[in-house]
CSV table of C-alpha atoms in Angstrom, one decimal:
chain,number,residue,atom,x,y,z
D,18,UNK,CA,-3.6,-8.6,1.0
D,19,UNK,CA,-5.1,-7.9,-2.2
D,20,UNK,CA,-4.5,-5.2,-4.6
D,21,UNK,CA,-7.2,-4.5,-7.6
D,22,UNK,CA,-7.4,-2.3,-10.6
D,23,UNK,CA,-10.4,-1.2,-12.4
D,24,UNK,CA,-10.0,0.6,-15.6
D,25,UNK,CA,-12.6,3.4,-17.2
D,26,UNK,CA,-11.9,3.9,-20.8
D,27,UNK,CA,-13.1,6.7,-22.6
D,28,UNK,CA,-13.8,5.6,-26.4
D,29,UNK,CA,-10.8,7.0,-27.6
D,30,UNK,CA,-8.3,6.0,-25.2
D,31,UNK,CA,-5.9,3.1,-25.2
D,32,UNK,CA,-5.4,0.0,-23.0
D,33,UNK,CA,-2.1,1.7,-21.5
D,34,UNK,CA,-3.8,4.1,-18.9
D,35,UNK,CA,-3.2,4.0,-15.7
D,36,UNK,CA,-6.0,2.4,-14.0
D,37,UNK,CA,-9.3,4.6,-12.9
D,38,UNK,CA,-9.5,2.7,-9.1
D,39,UNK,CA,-7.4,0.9,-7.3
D,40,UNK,CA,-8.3,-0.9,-3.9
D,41,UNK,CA,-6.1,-2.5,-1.4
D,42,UNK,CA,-7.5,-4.4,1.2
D,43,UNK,CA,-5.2,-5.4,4.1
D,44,UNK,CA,-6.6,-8.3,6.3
D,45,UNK,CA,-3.8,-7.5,9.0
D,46,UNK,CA,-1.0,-5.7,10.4
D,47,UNK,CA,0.8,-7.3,13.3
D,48,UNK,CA,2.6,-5.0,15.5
D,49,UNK,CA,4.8,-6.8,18.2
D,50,UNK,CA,6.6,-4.5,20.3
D,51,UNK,CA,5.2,-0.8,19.5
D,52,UNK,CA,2.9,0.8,22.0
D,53,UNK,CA,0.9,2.9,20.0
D,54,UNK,CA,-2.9,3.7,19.3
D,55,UNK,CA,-3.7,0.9,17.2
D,56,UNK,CA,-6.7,3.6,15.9
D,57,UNK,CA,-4.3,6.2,14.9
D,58,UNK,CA,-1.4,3.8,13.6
D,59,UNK,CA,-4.5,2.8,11.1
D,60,UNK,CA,-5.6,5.8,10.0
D,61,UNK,CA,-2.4,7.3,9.4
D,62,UNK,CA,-1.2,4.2,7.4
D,63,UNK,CA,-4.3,4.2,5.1
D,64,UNK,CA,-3.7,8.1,4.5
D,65,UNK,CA,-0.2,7.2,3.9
D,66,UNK,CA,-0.6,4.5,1.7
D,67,UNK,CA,-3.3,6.4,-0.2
D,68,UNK,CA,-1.0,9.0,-0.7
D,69,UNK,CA,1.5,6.4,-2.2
D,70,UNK,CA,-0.8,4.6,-4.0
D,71,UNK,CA,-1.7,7.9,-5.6
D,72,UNK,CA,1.3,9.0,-6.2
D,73,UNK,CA,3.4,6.2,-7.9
D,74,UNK,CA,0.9,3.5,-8.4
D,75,UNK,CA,1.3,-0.1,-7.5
D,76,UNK,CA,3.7,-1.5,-10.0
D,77,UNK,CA,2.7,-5.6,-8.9
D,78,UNK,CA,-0.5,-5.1,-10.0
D,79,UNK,CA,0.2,-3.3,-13.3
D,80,UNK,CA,-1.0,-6.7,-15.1
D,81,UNK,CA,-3.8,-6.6,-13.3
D,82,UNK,CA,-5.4,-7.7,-9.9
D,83,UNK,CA,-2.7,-9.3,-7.6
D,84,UNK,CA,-3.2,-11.3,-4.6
D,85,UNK,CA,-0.7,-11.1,-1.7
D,86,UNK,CA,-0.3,-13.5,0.7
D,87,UNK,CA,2.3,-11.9,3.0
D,88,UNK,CA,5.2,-9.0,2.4
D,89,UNK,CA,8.5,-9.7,4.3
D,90,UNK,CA,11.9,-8.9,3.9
D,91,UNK,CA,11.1,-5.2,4.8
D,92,UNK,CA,13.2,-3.1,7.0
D,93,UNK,CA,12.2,-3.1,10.6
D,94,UNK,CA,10.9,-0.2,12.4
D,95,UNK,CA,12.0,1.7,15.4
D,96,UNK,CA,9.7,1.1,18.3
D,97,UNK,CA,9.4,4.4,19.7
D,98,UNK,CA,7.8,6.1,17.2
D,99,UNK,CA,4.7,8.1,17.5
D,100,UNK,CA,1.2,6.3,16.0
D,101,UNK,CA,1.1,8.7,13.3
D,102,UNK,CA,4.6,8.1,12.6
D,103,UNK,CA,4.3,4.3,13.0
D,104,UNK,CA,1.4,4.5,10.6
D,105,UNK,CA,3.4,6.1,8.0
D,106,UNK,CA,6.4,4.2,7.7
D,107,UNK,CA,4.0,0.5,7.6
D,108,UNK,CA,2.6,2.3,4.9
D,109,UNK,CA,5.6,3.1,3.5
D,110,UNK,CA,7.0,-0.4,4.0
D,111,UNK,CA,4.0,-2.0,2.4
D,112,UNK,CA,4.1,0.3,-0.8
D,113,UNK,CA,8.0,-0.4,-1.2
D,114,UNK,CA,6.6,-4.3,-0.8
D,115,UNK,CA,3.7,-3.8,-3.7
D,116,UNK,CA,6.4,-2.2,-5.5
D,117,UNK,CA,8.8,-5.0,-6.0
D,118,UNK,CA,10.7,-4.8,-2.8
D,119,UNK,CA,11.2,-7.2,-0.8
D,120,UNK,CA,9.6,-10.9,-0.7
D,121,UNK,CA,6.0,-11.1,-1.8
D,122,UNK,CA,3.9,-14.8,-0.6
D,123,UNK,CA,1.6,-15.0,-3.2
């Protein structure tokens, strides 16, 4: 997984601003045991994670781009949950991950 930042100063502006772009790209998600539309599970979880991302950021990367090898120690999911559900709480889980939570393999 990696997570970059691009930053678009205007002249006056400092250093401190939150970044202009930000792109995660996530090579794979593994999903043992759930029986969902793997379509749907990945289109929810990008919306989600956008939404995140958008929200409050990516605090790992703060210092700029960050490579990610692997997020554990997350909580695990109940399997019965609906794709869009499903998709939304991976993304969940992988922002609370970028975050600080968690383990991060670097």
């Amino acid at each position: 997984m990696g997570v970059t930042s691009s930053r678009g100063f205007p002249r006056d502006s400092s250093r401190d601003r939150e970044p202009s772009a930000i792109r995660i790209e996530v090579g794979e998600l593994v999903l043992d045991g759930f029986r969902a539309d793997p379509e749907r599970v990945a289109a929810a979880f990008e919306s989600e994670l956008t939404r995140l991302v958008r929200l409050r950021g990516v605090p790992l990367a703060a210092e700029g781009p960050l490579a990610v090898d692997a997020l554990s120690g997350l909580p695990p999911l109940p399997a019965g949950l609906s794709a869009r559900r499903l998709g939304q709480e991976l993304a969940r889980s992988v922002h609370e991950g970028l975050s600080g939570h968690g383990e991060v393999g670097r």
